[in-house]
Short mmCIF file of C-alpha atoms in Angstrom, two decimals:
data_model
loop_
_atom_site.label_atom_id
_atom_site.label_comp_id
_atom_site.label_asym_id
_atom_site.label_seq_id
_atom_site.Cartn_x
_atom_site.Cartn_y
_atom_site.Cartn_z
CA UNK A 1 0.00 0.00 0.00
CA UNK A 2 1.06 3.49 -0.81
CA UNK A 3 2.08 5.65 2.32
CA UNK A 4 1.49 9.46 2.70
CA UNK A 5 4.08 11.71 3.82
CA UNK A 6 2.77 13.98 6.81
CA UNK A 7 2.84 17.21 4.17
CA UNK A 8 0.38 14.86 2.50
CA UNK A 9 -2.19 14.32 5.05
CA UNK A 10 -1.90 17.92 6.24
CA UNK A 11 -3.29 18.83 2.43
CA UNK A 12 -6.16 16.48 2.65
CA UNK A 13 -7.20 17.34 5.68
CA UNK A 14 -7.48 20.86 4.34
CA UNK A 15 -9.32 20.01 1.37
CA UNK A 16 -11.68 17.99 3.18
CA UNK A 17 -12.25 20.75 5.62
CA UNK A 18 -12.73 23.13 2.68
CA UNK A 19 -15.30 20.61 1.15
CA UNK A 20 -17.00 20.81 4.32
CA UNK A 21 -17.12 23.96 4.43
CA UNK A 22 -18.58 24.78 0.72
CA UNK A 23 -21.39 22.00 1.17
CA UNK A 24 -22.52 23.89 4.72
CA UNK A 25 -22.44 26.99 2.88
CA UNK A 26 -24.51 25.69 -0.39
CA UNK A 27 -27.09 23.85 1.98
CA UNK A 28 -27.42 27.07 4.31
CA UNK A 29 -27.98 29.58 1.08
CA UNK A 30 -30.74 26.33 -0.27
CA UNK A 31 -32.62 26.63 2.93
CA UNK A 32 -32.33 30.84 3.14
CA UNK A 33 -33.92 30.69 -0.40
CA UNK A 34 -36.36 28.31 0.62
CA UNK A 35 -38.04 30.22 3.57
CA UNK A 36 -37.43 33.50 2.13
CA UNK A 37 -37.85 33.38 -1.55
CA UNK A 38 -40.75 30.57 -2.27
CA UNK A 39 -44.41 30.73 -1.75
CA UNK A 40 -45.90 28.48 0.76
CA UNK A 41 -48.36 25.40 -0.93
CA UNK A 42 -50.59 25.85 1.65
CA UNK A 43 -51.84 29.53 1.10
CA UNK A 44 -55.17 30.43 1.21
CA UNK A 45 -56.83 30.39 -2.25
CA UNK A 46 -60.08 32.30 -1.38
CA UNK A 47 -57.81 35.61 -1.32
CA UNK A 48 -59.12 38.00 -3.90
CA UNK A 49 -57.22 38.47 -7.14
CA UNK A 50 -56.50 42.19 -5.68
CA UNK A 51 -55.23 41.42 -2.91
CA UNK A 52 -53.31 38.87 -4.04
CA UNK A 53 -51.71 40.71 -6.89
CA UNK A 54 -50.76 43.05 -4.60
CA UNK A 55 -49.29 40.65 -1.55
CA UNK A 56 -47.75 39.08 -4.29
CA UNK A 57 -46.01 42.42 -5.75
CA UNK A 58 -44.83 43.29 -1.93
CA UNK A 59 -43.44 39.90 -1.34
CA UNK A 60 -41.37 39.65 -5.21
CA UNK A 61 -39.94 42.99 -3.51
CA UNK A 62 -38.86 41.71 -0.10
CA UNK A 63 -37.97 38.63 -1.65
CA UNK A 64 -35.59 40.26 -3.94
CA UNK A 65 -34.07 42.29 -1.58
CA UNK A 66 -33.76 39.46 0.97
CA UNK A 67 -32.84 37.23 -1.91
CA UNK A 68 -29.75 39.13 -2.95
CA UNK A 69 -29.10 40.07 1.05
CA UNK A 70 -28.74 36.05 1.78
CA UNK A 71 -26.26 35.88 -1.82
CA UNK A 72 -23.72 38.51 -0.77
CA UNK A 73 -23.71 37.19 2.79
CA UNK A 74 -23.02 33.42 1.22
CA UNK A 75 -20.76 35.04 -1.27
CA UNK A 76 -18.80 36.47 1.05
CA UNK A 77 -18.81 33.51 3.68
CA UNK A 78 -17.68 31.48 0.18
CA UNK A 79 -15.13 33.72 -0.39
CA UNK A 80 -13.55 33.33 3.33
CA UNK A 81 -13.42 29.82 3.54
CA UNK A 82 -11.68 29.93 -0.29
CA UNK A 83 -9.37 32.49 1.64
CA UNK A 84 -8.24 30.29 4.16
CA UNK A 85 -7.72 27.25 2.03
CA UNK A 86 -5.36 28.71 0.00
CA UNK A 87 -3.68 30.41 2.98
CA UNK A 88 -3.55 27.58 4.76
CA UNK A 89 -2.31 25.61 1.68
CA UNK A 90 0.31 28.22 0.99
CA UNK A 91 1.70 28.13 4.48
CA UNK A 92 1.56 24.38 4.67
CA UNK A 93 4.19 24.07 1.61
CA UNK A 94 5.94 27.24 2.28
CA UNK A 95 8.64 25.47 4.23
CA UNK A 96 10.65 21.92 3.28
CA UNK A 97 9.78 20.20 6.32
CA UNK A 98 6.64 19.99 8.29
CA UNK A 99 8.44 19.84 11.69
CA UNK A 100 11.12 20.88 12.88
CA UNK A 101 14.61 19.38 12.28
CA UNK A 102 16.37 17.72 14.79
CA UNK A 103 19.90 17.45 14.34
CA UNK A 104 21.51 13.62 14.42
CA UNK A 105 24.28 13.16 15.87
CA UNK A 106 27.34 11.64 13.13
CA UNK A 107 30.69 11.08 12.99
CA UNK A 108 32.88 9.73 10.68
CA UNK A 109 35.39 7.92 12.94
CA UNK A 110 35.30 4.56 11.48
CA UNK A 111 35.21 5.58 7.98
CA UNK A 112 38.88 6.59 8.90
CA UNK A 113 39.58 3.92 11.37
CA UNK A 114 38.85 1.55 8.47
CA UNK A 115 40.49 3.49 5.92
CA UNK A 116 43.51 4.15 8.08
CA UNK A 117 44.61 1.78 11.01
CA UNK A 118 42.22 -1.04 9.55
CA UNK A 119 43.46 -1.35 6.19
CA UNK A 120 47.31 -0.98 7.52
CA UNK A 121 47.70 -2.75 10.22
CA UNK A 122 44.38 -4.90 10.06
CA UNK A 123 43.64 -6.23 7.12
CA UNK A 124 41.46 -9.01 8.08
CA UNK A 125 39.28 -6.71 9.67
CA UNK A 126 39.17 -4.15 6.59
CA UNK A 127 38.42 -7.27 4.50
CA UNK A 128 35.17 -8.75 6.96
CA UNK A 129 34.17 -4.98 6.73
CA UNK A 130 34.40 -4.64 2.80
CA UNK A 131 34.93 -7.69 1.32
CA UNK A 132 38.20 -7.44 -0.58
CA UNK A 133 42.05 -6.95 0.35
CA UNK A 134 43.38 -3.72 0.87
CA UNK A 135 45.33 -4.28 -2.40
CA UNK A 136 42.42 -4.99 -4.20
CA UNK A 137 40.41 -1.68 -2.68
CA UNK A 138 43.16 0.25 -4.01
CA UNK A 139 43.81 -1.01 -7.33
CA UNK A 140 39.71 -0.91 -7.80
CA UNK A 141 39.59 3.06 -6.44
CA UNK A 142 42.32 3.70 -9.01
CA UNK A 143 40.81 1.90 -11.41
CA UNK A 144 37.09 4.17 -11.08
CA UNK A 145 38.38 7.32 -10.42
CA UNK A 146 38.78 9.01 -13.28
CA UNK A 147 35.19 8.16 -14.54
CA UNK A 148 33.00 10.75 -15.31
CA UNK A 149 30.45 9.96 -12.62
CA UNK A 150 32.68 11.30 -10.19
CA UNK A 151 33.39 14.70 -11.24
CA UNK A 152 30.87 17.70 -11.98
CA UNK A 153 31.12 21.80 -12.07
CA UNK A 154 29.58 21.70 -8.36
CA UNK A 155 30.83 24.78 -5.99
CA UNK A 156 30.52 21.81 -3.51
CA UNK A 157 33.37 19.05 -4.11
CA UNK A 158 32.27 15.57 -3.64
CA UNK A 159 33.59 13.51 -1.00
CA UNK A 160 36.67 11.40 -2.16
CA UNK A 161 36.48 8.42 -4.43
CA UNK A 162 37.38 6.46 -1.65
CA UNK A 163 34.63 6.96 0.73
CA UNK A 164 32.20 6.07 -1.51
CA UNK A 165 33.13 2.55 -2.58
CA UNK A 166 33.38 2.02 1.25
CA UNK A 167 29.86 2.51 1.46
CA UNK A 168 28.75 1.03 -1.34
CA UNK A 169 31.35 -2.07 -0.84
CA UNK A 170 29.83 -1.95 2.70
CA UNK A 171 26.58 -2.03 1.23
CA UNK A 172 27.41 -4.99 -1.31
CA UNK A 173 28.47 -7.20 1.60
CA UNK A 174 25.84 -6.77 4.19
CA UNK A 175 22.03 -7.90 4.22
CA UNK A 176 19.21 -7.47 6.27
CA UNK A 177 18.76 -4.69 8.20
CA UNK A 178 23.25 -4.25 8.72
CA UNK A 179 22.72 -3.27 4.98
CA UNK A 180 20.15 -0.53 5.66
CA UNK A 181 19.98 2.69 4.96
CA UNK A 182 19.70 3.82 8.12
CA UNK A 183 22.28 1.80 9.40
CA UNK A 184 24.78 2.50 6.74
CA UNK A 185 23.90 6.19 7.29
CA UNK A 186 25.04 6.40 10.81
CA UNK A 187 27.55 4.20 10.75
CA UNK A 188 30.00 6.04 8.67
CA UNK A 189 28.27 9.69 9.22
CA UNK A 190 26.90 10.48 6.12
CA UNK A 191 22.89 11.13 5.05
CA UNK A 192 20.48 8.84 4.20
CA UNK A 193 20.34 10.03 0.70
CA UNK A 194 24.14 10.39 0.64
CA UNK A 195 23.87 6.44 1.14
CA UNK A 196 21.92 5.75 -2.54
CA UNK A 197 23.93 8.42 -3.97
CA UNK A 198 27.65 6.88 -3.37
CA UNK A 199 26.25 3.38 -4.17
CA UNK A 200 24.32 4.28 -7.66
CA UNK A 201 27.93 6.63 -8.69
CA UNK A 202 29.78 3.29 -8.09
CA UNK A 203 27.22 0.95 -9.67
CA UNK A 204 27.74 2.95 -12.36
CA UNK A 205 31.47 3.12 -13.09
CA UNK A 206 31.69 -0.56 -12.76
CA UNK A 207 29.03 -1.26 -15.19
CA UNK A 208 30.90 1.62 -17.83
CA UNK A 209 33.17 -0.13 -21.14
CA UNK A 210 35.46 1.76 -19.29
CA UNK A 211 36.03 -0.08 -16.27
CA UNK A 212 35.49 -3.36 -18.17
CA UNK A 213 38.32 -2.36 -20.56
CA UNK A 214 40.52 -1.48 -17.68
CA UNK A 215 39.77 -4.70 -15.29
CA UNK A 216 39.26 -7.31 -17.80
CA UNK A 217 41.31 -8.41 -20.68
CA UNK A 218 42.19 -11.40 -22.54
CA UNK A 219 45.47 -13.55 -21.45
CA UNK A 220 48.76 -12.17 -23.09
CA UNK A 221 50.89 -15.56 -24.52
CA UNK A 222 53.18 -15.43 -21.39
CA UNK A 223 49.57 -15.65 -19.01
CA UNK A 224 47.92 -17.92 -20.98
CA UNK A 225 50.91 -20.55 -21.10
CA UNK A 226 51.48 -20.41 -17.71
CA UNK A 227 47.58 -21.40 -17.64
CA UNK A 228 48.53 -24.33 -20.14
CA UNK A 229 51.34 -25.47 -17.99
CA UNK A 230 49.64 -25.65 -14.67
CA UNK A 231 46.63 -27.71 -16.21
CA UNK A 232 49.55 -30.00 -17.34
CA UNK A 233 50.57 -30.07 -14.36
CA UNK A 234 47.44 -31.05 -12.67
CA UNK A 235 46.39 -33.13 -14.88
CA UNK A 236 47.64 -35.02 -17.79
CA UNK A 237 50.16 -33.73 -21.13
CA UNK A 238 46.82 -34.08 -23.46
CA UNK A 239 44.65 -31.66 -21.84
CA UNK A 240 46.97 -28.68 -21.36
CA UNK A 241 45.12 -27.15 -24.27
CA UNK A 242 42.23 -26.41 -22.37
CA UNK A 243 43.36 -23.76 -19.99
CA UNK A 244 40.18 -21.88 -19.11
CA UNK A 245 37.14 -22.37 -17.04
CA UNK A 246 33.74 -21.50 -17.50
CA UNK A 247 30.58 -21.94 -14.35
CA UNK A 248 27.95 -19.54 -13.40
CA UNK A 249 26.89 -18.74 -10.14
CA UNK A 250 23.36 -17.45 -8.71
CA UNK A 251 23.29 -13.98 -6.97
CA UNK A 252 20.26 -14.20 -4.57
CA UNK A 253 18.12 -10.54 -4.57
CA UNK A 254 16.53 -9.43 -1.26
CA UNK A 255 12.95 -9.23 -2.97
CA UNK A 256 11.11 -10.12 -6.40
CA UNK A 257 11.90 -7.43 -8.80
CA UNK A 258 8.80 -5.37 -10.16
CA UNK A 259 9.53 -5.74 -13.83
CA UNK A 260 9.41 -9.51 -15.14
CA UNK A 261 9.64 -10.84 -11.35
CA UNK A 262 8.82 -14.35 -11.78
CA UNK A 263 11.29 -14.87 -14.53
CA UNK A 264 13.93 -14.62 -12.17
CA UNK A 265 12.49 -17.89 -9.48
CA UNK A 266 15.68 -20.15 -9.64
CA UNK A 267 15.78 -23.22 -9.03
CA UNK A 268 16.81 -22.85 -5.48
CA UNK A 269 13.61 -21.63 -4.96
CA UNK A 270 14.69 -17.77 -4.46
CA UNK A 271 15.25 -15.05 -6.75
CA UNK A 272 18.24 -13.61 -7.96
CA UNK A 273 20.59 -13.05 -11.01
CA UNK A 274 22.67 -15.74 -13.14
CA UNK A 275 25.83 -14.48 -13.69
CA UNK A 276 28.73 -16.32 -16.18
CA UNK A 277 32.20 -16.11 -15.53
CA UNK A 278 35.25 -17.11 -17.61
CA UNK A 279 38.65 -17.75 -15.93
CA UNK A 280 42.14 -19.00 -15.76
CA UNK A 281 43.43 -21.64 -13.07
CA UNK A 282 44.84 -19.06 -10.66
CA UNK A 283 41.21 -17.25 -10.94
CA UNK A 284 42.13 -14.37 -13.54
CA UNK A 285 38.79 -13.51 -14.81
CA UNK A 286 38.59 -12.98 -18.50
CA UNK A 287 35.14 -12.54 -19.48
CA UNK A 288 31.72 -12.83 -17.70
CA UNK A 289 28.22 -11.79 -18.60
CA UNK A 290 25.60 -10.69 -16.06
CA UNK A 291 22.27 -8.79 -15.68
CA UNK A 292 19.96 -12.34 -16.83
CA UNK A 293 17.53 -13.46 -14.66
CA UNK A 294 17.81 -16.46 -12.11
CA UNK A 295 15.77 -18.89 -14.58
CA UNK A 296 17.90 -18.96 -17.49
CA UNK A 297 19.71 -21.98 -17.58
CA UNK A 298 23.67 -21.82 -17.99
CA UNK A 299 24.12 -22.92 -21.14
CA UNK A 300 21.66 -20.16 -22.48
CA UNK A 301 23.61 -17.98 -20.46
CA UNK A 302 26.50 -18.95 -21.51
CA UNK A 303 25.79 -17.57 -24.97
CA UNK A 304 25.75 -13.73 -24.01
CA UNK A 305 29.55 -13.76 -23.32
CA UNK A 306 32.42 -12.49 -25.56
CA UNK A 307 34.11 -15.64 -25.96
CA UNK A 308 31.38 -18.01 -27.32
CA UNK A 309 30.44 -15.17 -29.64
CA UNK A 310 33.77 -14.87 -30.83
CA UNK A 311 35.48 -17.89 -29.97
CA UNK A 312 36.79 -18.48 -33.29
CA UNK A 313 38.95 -15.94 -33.35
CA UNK A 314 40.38 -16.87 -29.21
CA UNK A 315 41.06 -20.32 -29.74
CA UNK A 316 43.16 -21.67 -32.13
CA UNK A 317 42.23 -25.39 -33.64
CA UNK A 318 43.59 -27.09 -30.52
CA UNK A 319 42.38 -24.91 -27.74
CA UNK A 320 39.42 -24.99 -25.59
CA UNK A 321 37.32 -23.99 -22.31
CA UNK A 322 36.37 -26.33 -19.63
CA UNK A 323 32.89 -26.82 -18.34
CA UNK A 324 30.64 -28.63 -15.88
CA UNK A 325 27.25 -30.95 -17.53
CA UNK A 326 24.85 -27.60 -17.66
CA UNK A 327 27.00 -26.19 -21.19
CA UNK A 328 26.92 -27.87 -24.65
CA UNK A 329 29.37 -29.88 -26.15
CA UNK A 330 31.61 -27.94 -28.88
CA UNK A 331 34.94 -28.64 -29.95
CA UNK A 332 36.02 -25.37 -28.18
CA UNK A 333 34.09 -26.22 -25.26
CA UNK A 334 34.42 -29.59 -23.38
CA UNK A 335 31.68 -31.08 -20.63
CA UNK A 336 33.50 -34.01 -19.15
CA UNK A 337 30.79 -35.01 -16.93
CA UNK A 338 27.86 -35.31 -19.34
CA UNK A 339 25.30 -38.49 -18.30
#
């Protein structure tokens, strides 16, 4: 169910009140018309035609002067309550906030505890906080910072490049109600609006060609032989050929999207997103494809990345990508677990 804001309410109630106010007014001016202005159906028809004529000129008379007395006082009595409507209206949305603002006490201690003694001297506790190594924070903030997301011709500068992936890193490894706004808001000091805004600037440098360009690339002949050698090594002289990996994973969402929900029910009974991702033994990821819905099976999937859409020109004849019973047999792709 929709919610109303208090601002909201405050403007209904007025109308209402206003409403109330008009009908009283119409229904008084009915009934002042009524006894002063319309002849009563139980008058006395053995009055002469004389007499009548003339009662009847006296009371048109009275009744138009009492007629147009009871109008000007309705008009005007109209014309108050109209008054304070839009008065009351006008003062109502005159200021930003209904109430007054109470100031929340903030402070952005542990945004530099984590960003300073955590990530030197603790980084086991900067990593339960955000997820990633301290190496791995860094390389990724240098890595966003000069997209365009994060610069503008404000007077007001925004807040570094590396507070905001804390939050929305933060943000990306919590759930429940550690991951709320709220929450998120007072923990490192910041508004609740501040909270969406770092965390949609973020979203969107990762998702830019950009970043993709910059973080993911395909295996130079020195990477991908060392790939070849330690699959020879693990496994047998024939197979070194196939020296990348290919699985996707499910990324459960906290509710059932509004657009297309059901199409993203997995089969773990949840929702979330499939996501593909392409990599070398020591987990180099080379390619990946994400945004489908929970549903679509892997080896549909599968079909949205950059290598099976250009595989031909990737592999040479001999070469190929490993993969689990879920993805099709191809010469360049080998299922080794198929029923």
């Amino acid at each position: 169910m929709p919610t109303y804001t208090e601002r909201q309410q405050a403007s209904d109630m007025l109308r209402q009140l206003f409403l109330l106010q008009f009908v009283a007014e119409m229904e008084a001016k009915e009934d002042e018309y009524n006894s002063d202005g319309v002849l009563d159906s139980g008058s006395d028809e053995s009055m002469d035609s004389d007499s009548s004529s003339n009662s009847s000129d006296s009371f048109n008379l009275d009744s138009s002067s009492s007629s147009s007395s009871s109008s000007s006082e309705s008009d005007s009595g109209m014309a108050d309550a109209l008054d304070f409507y839009v008065e009351a209206m006008a003062m109502l949305y005159a200021d930003r906030y209904v109430e007054d603002r109470q100031k929340i006490p903030k402070t952005q201690d542990q945004m530099e505890l984590l960003l300073g003694d955590y990530k030197t001297n603790h980084p086991h506790i900067f990593r339960s906080y955000l997820r990633i190594t301290p190496g791995c924070f860094d390389d990724l903030v240098n890595t966003i910072a000069d997209d365009d997301v994060f610069h503008n011709n404000s007077n007001n500068p925004q807040a570094p490049v590396s507070h905001q992936l804390v939050v929305a890193l933060y943000c990306f490894g919590h759930y429940g109600n550690a991951a709320s706004t709220d929450k998120v808001a007072l923990h490192f000091g910041i508004g609740h609006g501040t909270v969406h805004l770092y965390t949609r600037r973020v979203i969107k440098a990762c998702c830019s060609a950009q970043f993709r360009q910059a973080s993911v690339h395909w295996p130079g002949p020195d990477e991908k032989e060392a790939a070849k050698a330690w699959v020879e090594l693990q496994s047998c002289p024939t197979w070194r050929d196939g020296w990348l990996m290919v699985d996707g994973t499910l990324v459960p969402l906290f509710c059932r999207p509004g657009d297309y929900g059901n199409s993203f029910w997995d089969r773990k009974q949840e929702y979330s997103l499939n996501v593909q991702l392409v990599s070398t033994p020591d987990c180099q990821i080379v390619d990946y494809a994400i945004g489908l819905p929970g549903s679509q099976h892997d080896a549909t999937a599968w079909q949205d990345t950059y290598i099976w859409q250009h595989h031909d020109m990737l592999f040479s004849d001999a070469e190929w990508i490993w993969g689990d019973s879920a993805y099709p047999l191809k010469e360049w792709c080998q299922a080794p677990y198929k029923k």
